[in-house]
Short mmCIF file of C-alpha atoms in Angstrom, two decimals:
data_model
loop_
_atom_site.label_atom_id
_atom_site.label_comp_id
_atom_site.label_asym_id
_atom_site.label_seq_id
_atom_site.Cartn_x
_atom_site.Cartn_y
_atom_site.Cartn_z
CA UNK A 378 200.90 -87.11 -78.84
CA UNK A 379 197.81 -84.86 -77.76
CA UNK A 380 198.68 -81.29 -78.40
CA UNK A 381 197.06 -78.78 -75.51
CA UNK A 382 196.75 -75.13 -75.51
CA UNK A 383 196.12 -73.41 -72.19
CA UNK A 384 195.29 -69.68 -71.66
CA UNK A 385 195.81 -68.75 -68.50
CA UNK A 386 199.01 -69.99 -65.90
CA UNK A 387 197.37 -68.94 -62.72
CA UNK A 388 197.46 -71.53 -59.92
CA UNK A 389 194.68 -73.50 -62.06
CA UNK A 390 196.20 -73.49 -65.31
CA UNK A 391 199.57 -73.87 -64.01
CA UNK A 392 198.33 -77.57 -62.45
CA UNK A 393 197.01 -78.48 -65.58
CA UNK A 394 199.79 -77.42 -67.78
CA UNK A 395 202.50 -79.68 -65.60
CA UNK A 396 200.25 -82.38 -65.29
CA UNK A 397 199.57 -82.76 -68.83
CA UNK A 398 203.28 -82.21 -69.51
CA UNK A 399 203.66 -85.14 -67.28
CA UNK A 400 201.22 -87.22 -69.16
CA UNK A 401 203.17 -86.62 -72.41
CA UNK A 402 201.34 -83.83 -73.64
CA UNK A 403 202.51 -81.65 -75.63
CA UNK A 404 201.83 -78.17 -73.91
CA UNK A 405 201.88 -74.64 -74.87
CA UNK A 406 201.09 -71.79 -71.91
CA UNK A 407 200.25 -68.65 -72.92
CA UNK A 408 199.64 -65.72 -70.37
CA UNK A 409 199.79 -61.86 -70.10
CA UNK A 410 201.98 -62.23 -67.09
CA UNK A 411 205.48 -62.25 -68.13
CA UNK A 412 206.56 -63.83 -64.68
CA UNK A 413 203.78 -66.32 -65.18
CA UNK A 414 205.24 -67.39 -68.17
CA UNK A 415 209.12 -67.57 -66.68
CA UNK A 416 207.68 -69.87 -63.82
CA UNK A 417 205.96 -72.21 -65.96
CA UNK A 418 208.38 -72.51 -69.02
CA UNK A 419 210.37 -75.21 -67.41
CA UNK A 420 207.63 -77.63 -67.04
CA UNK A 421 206.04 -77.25 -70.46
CA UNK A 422 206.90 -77.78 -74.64
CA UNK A 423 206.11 -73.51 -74.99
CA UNK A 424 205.48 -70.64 -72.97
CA UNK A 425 204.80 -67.77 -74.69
CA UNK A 426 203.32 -63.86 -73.33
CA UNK A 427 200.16 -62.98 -74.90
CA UNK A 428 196.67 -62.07 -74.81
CA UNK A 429 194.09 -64.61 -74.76
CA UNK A 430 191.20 -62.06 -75.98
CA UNK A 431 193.47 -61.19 -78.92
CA UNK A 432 192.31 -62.29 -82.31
CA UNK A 433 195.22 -61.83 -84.58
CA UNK A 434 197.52 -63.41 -81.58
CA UNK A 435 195.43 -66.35 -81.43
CA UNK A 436 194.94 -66.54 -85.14
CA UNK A 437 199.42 -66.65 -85.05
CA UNK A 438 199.48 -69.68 -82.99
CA UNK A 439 197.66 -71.76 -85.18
CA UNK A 440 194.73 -72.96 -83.35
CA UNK A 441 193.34 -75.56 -85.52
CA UNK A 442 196.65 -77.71 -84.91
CA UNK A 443 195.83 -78.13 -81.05
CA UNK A 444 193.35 -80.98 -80.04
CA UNK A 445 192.48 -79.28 -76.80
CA UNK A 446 192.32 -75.69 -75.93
CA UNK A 447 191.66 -74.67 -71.91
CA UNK A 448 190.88 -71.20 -71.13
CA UNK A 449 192.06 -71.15 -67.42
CA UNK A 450 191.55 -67.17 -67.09
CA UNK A 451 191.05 -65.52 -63.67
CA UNK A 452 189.94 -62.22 -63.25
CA UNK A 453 186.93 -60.63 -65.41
CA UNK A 454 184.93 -63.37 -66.49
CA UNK A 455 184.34 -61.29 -69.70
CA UNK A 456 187.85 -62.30 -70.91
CA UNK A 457 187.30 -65.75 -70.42
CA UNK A 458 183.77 -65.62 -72.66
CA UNK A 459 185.91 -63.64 -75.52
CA UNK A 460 188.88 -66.32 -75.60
CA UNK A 461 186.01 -69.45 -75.40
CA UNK A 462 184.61 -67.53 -78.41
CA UNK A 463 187.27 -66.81 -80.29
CA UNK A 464 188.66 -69.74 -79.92
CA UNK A 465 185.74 -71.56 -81.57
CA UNK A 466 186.26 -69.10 -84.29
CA UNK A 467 189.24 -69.72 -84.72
CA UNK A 468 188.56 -73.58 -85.64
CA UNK A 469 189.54 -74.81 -81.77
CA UNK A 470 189.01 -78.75 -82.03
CA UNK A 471 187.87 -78.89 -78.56
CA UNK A 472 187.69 -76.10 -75.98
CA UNK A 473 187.17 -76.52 -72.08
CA UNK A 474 186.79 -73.52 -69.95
CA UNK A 475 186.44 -72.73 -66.23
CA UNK A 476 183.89 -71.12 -64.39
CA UNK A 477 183.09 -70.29 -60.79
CA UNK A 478 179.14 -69.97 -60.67
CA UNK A 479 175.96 -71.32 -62.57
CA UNK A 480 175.66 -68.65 -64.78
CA UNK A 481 179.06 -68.20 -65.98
CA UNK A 482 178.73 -71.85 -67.12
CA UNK A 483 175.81 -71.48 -69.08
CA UNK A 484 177.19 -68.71 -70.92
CA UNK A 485 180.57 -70.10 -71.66
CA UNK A 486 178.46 -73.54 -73.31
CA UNK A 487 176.31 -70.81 -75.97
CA UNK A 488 179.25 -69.07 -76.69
CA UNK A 489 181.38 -72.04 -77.67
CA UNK A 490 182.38 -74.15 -74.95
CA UNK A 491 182.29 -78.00 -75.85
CA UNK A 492 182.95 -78.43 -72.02
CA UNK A 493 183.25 -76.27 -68.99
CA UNK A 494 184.95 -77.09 -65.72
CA UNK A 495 183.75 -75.88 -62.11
CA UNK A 496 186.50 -76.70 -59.89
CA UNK A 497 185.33 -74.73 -56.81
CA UNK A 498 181.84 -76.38 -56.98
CA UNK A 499 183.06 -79.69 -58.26
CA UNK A 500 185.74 -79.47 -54.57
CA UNK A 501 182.70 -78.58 -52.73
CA UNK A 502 180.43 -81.58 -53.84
CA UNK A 503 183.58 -83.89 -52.93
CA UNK A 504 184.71 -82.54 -49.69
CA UNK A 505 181.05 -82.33 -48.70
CA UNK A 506 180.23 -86.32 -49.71
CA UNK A 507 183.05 -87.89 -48.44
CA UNK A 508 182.55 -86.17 -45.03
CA UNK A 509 178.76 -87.01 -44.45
CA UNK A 510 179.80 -90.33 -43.11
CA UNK A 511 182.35 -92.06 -42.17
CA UNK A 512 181.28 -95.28 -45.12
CA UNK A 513 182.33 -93.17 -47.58
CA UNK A 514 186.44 -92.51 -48.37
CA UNK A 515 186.11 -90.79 -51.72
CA UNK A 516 183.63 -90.03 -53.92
CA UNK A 517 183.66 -88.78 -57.65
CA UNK A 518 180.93 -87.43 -59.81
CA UNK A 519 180.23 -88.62 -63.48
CA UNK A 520 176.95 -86.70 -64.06
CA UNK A 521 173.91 -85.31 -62.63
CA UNK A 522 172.67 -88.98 -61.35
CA UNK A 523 175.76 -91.46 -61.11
CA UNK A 524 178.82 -91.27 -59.31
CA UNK A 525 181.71 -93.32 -57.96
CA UNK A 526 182.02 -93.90 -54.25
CA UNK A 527 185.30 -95.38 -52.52
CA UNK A 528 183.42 -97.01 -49.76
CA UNK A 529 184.45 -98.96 -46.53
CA UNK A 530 182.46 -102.62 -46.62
CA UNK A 531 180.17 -102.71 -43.59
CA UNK A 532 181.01 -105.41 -41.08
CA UNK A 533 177.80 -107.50 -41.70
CA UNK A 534 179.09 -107.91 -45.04
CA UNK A 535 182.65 -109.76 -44.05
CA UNK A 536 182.68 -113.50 -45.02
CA UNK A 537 179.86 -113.30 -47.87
CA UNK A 538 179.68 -113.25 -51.46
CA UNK A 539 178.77 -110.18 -53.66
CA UNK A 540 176.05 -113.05 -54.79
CA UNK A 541 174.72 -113.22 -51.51
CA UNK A 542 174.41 -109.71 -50.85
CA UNK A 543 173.19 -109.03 -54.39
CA UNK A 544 173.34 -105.06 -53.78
CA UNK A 545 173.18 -104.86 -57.69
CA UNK A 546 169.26 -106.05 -57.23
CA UNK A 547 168.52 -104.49 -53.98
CA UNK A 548 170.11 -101.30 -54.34
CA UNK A 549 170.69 -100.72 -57.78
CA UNK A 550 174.85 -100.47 -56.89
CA UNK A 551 177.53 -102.26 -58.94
CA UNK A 552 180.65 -103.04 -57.05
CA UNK A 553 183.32 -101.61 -59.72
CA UNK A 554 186.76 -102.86 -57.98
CA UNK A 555 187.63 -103.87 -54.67
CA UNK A 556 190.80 -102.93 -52.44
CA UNK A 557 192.14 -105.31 -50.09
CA UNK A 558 195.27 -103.90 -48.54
CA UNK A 559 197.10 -102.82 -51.47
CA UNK A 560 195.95 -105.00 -53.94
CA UNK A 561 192.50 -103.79 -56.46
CA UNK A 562 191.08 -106.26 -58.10
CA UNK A 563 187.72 -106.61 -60.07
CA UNK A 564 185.70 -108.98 -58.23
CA UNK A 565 183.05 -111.66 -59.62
CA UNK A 566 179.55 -112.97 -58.14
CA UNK A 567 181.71 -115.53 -56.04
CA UNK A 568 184.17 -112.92 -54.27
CA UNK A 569 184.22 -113.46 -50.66
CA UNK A 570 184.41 -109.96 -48.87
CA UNK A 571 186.84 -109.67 -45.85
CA UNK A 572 186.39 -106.97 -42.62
CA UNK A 573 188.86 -104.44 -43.70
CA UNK A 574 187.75 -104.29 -47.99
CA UNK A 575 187.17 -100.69 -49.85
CA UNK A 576 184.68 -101.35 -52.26
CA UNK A 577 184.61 -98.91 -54.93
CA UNK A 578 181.11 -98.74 -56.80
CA UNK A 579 178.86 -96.61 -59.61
CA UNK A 580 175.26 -95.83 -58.50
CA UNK A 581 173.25 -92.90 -57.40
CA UNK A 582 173.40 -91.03 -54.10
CA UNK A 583 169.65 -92.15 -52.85
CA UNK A 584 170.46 -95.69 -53.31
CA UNK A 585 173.68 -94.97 -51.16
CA UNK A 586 172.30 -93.70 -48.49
CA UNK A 587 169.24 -97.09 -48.54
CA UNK A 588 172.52 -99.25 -48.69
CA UNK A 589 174.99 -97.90 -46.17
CA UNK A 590 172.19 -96.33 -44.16
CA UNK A 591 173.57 -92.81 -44.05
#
């Protein structure tokens, strides 16, 4: 069972906390806000008030027994970059903290960060992809170059094989799973597509737009 510390039950935190809880996690949620705490102690292993920027507090809890530690402060970025820190100190397995710009990111990786989420930005990129066109349904990023797209099969594609429209050596796209009503299945190089198909598939933005034409 994956043991998770998370400082910080604001609206973020609180998401993460119940749906790691969910996933069999066991969670503790620690927060300065006493009513904080009362709201999420139903839904997690531990709920406990105190402060995230506090070294001997910290140091009580035993840090080096957690696998993952999320700093999910709010507020004063400062107090986000002294629990990250501390935490690291402290002999944190793994620690992932949030930021909300560019900058806050880089400084949470120096100071100890072995990953930092951007959930505003990260939104942003999503909302703003799957809107461009109406091809694309969803749309989730892996890195810098390759993401996932949740795209609707163009018509001209309906009755062929992935073979014959060998998008893997035109475009540079591999078709990951398709979705035929509610059935996903992995296809192979003799799948026949059908009108109404969601193919879901890894590649890089550019060569999306060549192959849908957005």
């Amino acid at each position: 069972m994956t043991t998770v510390l998370i400082i910080g039950v604001g609206q973020f935190g609180s998401h993460i906390a119940k749906r790691m809880e969910e996933l069999r996690c066991e969670v503790m949620a620690v927060d300065t806000n006493e009513e904080r705490i009362n709201e999420i102690m139903p839904y997690v292993t531990n709920a406990v008030i105190g402060d995230g920027t506090n070294e001997e507090f910290l140091r009580s809890l035993g840090i080096g027994n957690f696998d993952v530690c999320i700093v999910a402060l709010g507020g004063l970025f400062q107090c986000s970059l002294e629990a990250t820190s501390l935490l690291k100190e402290l002999g944190a397995k793994q620690v992932i903290s949030r930021a909300t710009n560019d900058v806050q990111m880089k400084f949470l990786l120096r100071n100890g960060a072995d990953e930092v989420v951007y959930p505003e930005k990260q939104m942003a990129l999503r909302i703003a992809t799957k809107y461009a066109s109406e091809s694309i349904l969803d749309f989730i990023q892996l890195d810098s170059q390759y993401s996932i797209y949740e795209m609707k099969v163009p018509k001209e594609w309906a009755l062929k094989t992935l073979a014959q429209i060998d998008i893997r050596k035109k475009f540079r796209l591999n078709i990951l799973t398709i979705k035929r009503n509610d059935e996903v299945f992995i296809p192979s190089s003799d799948t026949v597509l059908m009108n109404d198909d969601v193919a879901f598939m890894i590649g890089e933005l550019q060569d999306i737009q060549k192959c849908f034409k957005i």
